[in-house]
mmCIF file of C-alpha atoms in Angstrom:
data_model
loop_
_atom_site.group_PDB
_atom_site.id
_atom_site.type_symbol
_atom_site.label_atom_id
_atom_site.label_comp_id
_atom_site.label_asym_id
_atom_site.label_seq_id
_atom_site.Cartn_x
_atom_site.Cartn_y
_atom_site.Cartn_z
ATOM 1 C CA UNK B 1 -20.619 15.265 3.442
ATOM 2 C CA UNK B 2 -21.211 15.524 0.034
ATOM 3 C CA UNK B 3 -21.471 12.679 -2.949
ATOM 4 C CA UNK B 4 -20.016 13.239 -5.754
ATOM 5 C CA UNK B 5 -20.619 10.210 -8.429
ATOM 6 C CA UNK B 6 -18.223 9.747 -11.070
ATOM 7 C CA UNK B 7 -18.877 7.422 -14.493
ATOM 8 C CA UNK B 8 -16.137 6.220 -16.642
ATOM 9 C CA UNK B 9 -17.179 7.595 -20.295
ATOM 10 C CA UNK B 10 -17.437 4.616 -22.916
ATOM 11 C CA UNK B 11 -14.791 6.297 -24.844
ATOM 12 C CA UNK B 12 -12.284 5.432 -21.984
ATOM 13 C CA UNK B 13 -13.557 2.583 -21.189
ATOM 14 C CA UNK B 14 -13.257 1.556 -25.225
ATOM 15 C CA UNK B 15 -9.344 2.741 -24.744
ATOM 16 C CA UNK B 16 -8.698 0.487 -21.958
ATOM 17 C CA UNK B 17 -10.329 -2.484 -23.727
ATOM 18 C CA UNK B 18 -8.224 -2.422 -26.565
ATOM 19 C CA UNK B 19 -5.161 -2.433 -24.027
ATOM 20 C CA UNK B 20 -3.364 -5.847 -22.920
ATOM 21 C CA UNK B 21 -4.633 -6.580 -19.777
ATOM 22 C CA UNK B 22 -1.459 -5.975 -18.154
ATOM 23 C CA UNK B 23 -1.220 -2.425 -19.755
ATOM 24 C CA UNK B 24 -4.129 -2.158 -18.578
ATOM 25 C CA UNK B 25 -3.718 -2.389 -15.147
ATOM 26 C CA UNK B 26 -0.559 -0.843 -14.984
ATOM 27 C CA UNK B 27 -2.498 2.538 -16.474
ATOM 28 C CA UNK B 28 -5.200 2.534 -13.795
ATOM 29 C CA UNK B 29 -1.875 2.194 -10.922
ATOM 30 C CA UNK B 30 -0.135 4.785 -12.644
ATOM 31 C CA UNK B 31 -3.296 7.283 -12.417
ATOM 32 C CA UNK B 32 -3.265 6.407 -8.901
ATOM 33 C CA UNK B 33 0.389 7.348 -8.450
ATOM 34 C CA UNK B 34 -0.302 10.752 -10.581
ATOM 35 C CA UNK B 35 -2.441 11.381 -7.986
ATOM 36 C CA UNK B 36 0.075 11.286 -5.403
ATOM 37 C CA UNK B 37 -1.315 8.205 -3.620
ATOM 38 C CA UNK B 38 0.400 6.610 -0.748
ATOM 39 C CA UNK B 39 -1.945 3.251 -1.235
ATOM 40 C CA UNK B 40 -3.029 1.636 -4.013
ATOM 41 C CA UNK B 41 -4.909 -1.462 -4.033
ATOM 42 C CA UNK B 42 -5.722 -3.993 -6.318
ATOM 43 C CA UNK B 43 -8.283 -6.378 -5.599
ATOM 44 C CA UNK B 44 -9.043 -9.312 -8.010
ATOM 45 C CA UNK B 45 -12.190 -11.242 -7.396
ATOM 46 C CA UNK B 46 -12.524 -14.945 -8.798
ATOM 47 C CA UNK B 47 -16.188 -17.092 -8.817
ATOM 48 C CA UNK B 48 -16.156 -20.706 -7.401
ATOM 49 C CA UNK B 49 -14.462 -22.341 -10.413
ATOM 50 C CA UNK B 50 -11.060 -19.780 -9.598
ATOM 51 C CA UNK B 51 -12.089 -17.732 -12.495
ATOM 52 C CA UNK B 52 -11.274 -14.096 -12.778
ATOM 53 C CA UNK B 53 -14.643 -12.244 -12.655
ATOM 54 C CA UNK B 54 -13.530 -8.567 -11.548
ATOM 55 C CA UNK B 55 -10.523 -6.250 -11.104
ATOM 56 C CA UNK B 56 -10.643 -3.165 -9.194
ATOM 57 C CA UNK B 57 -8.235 -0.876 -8.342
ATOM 58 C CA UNK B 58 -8.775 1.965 -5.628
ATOM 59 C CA UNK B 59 -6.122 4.365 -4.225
ATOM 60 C CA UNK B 60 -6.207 7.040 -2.015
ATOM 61 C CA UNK B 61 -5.239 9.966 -4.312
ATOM 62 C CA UNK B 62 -6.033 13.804 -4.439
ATOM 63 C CA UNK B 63 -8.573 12.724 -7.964
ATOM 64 C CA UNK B 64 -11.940 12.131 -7.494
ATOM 65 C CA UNK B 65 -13.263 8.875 -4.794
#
């Protein structure tokens, strides 16, 4: 098998910052559906005090793992 490994350039990542949260999100589900995935999961994970720590978002689309 091979490994590909992908990095999100800080020009994107700068594009997404400036974004509503919500927009956000919604962008990186829409890229999923683009890529003709049939699931797309969104995973948010919260530290002891219930705060929000981390979002991610994987799908099984034709783009890159």
């Amino acid at each position: 098998m091979k490994t590909v490994t992908v990095q999100v350039q800080a020009d994107h990542l700068k594009s997404l910052a400036k974004k509503r949260p919500l927009s956000a999100l919604a962008e990186l589900i829409w890229n999923g559906l683009d890529a003709d995935a049939d699931e797309i999961q969104v995973v948010f994970q919260k530290n002891d005090i219930e705060g929000l720590t981390r979002v991610i978002v994987r799908d099984d689309g034709h783009g890159l793992p």
